Short mmCIF file of C-alpha atoms in Angstrom, two decimals:
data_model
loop_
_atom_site.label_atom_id
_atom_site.label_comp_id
_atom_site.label_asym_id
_atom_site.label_seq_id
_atom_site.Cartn_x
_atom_site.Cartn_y
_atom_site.Cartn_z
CA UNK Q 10 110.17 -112.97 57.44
CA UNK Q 11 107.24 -116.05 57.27
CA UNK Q 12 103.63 -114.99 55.93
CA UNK Q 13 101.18 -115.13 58.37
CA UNK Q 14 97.95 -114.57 56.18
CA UNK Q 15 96.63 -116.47 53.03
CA UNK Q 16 98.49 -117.01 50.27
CA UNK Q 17 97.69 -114.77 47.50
CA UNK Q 18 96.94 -116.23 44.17
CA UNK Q 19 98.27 -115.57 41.06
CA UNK Q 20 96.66 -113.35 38.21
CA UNK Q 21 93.88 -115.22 36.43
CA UNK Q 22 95.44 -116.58 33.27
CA UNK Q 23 92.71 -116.70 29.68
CA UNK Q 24 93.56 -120.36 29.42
CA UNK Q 25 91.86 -121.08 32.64
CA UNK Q 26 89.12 -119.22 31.56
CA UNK Q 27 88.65 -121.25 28.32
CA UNK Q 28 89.72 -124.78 29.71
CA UNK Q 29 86.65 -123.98 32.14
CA UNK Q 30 83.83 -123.00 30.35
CA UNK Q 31 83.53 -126.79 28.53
CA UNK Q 32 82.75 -128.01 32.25
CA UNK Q 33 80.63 -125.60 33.18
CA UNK Q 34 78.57 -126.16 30.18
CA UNK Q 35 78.27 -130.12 31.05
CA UNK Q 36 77.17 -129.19 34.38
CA UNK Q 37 74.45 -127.20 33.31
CA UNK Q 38 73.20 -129.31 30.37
CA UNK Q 39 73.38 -132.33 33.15
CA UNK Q 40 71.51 -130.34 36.16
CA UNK Q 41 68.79 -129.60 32.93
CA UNK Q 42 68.44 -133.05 31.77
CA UNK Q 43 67.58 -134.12 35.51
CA UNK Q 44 64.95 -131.48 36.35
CA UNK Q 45 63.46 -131.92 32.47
CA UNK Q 46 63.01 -135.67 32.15
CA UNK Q 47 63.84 -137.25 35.26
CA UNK Q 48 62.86 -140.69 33.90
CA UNK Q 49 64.45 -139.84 30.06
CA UNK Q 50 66.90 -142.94 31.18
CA UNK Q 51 64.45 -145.42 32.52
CA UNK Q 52 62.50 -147.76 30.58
CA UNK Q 53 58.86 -148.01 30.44
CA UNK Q 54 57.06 -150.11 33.03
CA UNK Q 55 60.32 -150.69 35.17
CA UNK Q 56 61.12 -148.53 38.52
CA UNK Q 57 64.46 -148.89 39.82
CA UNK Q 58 63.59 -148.86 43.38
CA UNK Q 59 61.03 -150.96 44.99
CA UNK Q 60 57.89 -148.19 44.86
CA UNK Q 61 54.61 -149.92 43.58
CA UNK Q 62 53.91 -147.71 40.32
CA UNK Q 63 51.08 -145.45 39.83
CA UNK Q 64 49.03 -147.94 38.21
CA UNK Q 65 49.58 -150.26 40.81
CA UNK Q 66 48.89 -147.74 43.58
CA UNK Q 67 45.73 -146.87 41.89
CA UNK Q 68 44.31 -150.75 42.00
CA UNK Q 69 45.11 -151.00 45.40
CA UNK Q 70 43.38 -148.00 46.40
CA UNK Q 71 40.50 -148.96 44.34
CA UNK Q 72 40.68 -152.71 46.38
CA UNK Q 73 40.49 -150.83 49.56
CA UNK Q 74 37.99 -148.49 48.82
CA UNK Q 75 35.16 -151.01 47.13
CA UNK Q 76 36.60 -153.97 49.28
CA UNK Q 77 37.07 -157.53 48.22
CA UNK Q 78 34.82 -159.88 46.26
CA UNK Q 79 33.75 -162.04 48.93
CA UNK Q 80 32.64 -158.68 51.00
CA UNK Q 81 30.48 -157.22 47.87
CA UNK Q 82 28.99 -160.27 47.81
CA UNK Q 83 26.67 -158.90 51.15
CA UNK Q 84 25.72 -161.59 53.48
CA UNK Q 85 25.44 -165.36 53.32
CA UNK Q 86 22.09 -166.37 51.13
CA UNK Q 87 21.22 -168.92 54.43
CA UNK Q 88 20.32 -165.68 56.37
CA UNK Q 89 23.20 -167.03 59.00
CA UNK Q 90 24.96 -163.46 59.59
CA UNK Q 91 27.43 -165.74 62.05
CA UNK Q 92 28.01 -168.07 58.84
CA UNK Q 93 31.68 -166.02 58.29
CA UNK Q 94 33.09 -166.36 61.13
CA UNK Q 95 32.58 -170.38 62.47
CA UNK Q 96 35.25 -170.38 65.15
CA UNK Q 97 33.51 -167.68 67.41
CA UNK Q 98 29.84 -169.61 67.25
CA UNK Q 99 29.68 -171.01 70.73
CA UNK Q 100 29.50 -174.74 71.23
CA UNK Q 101 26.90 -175.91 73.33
CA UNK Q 102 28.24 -177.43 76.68
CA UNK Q 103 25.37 -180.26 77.59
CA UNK Q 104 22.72 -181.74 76.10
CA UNK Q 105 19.34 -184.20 76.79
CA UNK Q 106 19.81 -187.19 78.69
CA UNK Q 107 17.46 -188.59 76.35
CA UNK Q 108 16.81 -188.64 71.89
CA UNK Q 109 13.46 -187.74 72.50
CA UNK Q 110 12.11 -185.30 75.25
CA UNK Q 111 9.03 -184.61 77.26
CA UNK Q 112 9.25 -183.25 81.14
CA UNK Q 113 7.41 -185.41 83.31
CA UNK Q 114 8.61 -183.46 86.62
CA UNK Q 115 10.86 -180.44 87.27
CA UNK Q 116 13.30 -179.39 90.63
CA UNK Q 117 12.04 -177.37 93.63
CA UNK Q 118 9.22 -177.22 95.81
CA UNK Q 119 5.90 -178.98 94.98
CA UNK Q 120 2.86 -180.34 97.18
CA UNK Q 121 2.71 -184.18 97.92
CA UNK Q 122 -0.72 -185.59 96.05
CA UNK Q 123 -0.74 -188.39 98.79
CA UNK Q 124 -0.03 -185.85 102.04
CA UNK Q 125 -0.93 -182.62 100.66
CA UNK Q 126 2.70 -181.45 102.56
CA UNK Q 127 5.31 -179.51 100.48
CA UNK Q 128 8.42 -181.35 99.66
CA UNK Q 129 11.40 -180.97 97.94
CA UNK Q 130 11.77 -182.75 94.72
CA UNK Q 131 15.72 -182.68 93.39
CA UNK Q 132 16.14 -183.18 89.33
CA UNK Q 133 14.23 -182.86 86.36
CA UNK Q 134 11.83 -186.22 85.26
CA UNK Q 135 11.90 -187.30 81.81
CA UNK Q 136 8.58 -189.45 80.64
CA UNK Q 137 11.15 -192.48 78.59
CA UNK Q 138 10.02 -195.77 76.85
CA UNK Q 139 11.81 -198.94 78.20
CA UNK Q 140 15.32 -199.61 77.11
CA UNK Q 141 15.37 -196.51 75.61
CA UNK Q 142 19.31 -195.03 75.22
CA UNK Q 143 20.32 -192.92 77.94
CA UNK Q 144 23.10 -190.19 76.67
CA UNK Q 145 25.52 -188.53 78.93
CA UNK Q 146 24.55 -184.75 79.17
CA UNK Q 147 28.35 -183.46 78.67
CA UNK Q 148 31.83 -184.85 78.35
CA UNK Q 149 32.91 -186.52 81.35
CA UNK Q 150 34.43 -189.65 83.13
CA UNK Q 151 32.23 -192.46 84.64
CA UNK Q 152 32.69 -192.28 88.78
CA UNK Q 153 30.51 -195.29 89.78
CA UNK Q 154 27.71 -197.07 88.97
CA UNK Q 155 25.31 -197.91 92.35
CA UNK Q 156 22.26 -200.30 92.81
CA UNK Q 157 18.86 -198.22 93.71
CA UNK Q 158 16.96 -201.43 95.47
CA UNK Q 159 19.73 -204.23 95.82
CA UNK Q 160 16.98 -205.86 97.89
CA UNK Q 161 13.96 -205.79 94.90
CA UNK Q 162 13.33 -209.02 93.94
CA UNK Q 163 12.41 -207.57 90.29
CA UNK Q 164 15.10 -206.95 87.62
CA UNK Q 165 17.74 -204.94 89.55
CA UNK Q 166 18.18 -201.17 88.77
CA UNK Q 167 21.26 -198.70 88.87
CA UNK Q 168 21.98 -195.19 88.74
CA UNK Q 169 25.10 -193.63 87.00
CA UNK Q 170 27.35 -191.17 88.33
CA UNK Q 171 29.56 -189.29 86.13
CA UNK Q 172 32.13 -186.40 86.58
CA UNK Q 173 32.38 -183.67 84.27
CA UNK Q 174 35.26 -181.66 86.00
CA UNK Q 175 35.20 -178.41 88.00
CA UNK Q 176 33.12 -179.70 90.49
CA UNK Q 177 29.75 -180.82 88.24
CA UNK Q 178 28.55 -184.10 88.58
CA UNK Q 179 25.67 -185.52 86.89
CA UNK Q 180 23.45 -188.28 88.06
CA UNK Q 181 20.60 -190.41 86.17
CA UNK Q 182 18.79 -193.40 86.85
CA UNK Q 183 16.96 -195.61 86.97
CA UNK Q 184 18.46 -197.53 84.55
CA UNK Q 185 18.22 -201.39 83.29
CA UNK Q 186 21.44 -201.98 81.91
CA UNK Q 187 25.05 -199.78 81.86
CA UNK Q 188 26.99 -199.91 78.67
CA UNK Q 189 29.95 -198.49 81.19
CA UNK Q 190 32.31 -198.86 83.73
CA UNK Q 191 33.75 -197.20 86.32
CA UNK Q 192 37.01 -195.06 84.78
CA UNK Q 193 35.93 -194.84 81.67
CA UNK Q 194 35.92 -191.70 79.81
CA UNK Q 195 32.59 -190.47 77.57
CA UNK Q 196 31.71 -187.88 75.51
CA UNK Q 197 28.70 -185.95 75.37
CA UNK Q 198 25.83 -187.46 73.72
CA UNK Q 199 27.21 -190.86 74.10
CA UNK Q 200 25.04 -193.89 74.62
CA UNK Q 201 25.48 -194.65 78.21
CA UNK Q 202 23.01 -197.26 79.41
CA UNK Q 203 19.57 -198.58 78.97
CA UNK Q 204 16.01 -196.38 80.76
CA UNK Q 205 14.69 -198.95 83.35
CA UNK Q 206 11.02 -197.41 82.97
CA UNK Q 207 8.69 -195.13 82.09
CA UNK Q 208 10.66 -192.33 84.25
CA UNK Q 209 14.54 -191.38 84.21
CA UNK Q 210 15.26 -188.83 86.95
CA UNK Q 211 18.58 -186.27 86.27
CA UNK Q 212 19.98 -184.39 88.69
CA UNK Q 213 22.80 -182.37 88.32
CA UNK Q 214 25.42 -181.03 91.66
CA UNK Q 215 27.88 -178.27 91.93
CA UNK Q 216 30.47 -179.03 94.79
CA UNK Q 217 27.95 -181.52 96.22
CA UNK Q 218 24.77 -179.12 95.95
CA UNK Q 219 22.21 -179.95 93.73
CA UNK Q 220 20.92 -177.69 91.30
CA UNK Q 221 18.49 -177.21 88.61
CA UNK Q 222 19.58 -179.36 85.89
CA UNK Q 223 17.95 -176.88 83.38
CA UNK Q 224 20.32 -174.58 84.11
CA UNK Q 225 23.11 -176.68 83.13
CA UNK Q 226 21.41 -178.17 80.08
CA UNK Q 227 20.42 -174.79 78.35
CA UNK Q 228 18.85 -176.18 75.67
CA UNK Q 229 15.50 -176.21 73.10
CA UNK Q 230 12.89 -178.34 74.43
CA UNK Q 231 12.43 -180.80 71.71
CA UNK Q 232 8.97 -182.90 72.39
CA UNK Q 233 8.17 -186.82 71.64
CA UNK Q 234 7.56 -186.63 67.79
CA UNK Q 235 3.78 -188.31 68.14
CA UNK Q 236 2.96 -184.74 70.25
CA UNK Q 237 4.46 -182.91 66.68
CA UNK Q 238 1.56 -184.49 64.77
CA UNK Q 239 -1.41 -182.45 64.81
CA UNK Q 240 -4.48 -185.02 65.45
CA UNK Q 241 -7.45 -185.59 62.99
CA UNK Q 242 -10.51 -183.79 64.12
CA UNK Q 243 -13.55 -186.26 65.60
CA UNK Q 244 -15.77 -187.55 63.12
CA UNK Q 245 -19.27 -186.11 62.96
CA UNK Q 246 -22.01 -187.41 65.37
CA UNK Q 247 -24.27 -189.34 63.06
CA UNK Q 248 -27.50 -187.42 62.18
CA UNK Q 249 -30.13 -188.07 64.51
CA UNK Q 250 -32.68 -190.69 63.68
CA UNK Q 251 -36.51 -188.92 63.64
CA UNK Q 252 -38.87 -189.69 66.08
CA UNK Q 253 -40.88 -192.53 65.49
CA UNK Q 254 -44.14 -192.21 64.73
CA UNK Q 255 -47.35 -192.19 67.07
CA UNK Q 256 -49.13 -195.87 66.58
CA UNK Q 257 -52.85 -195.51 65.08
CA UNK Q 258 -55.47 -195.56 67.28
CA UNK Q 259 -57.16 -198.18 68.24
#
């Protein structure tokens, strides 16, 4: 008849009581060592996994907490807060037709001095000194250039038409001479012909439509450099000579 339950075990023996204790004892002494001087193996200054150590933790937190040289240093000594970060300054689109600057006429409405009527005046007018440089006001690629008076028996005239994409077009003449040619791509402030006159006329159109050309532009008015100087005051009236005196008489 087969046994069903577990299988009994003998009576404990004293030599299994004796060959035990030994291990028992290195157990114990082990589990001790590890809870009383976990790093009693290690060497000084090494970790063997890859934590940072506590001195190393402890400079980093100091980093982040005080923050880096170049941010103690406060802001730039120009006074330019935007001097850190270059990349987001915003790059002006267009600029003067001309080096030198002075509005002679603006766009809109204004009242003829000849008819006393209103008309409609399209552009801004720039006061210019002949063959003065004309600059183009923004990147953009030369369209055509076309005669203003083909039929002026005086030195022939032109006005330049140039495309700056998206639908903007500038135009500005009169002009003497073109240093361009149809097709030809130019960059903005480039020399791009000669003034004709006293006068150079911009206008600027969206889709066809003219506009204000300030608008486009968006820039500092920068005046003719002789208007900068402040002028000498008038010299004093000479004293006034006194009256003459009465003859004797007779």
């Amino acid at each position: 008849m087969s046994q069903t339950g577990p299988p009994r075990l003998g009576p404990l023996r004293a030599t299994d009581l004796v060959s035990r204790k030994p291990a028992v004892g290195a157990h114990a002494g082990l589990v001790a060592c590890l809870l009383l001087a976990p790093t009693g193996c290690q060497r000084d200054g090494e970790s063997t996994d890859a934590s940072p150590r506590a001195d190393q933790s402890t400079l980093a937190s100091d980093r982040l907490a005080t923050g880096s040289a170049d941010d103690r240093a406060g802001p730039d000594p120009s006074g330019d807060p935007f001097a850190s970060i270059e990349p987001l300054r915003a790059r002006p689109w267009a600029t003067w037709p001309l080096e030198n600057i002075d509005l002679a006429g603006y766009d809109g409405w204004r009242i003829d001095p000849v008819h006393g009527g209103f008309e409609l005046e399209h552009g801004v007018v720039f006061a210019s000194d002949p063959d003065a440089f004309v600059l183009a006001i923004a990147d953009a690629r030369v369209v055509e250039i076309t005669p203003i008076d083909p039929s002026s028996a005086a030195q022939p005239e032109f006005e330049l038409h140039l495309d700056h994409g998206q639908g903007i077009e500038s135009h500005v003449g009169p002009v003497s001479d073109t240093l361009v040619h149809a097709g030809l791509p130019v960059t903005r402030g480039a020399a791009i012909a000669l003034a004709a006159g006293r006068s150079l006329r911009l206008r600027v159109t969206v889709d066809g439509l003219d506009i204000d050309p300030l608008l486009a532009l968006r820039q500092p008015l920068h005046r003719w450099p002789g208007q900068l100087r402040r002028l000498p005051a008038p010299p004093a009236a000479p004293p006034a000579a006194p009256p003459a005196a009465p003859p004797p008489p007779g």
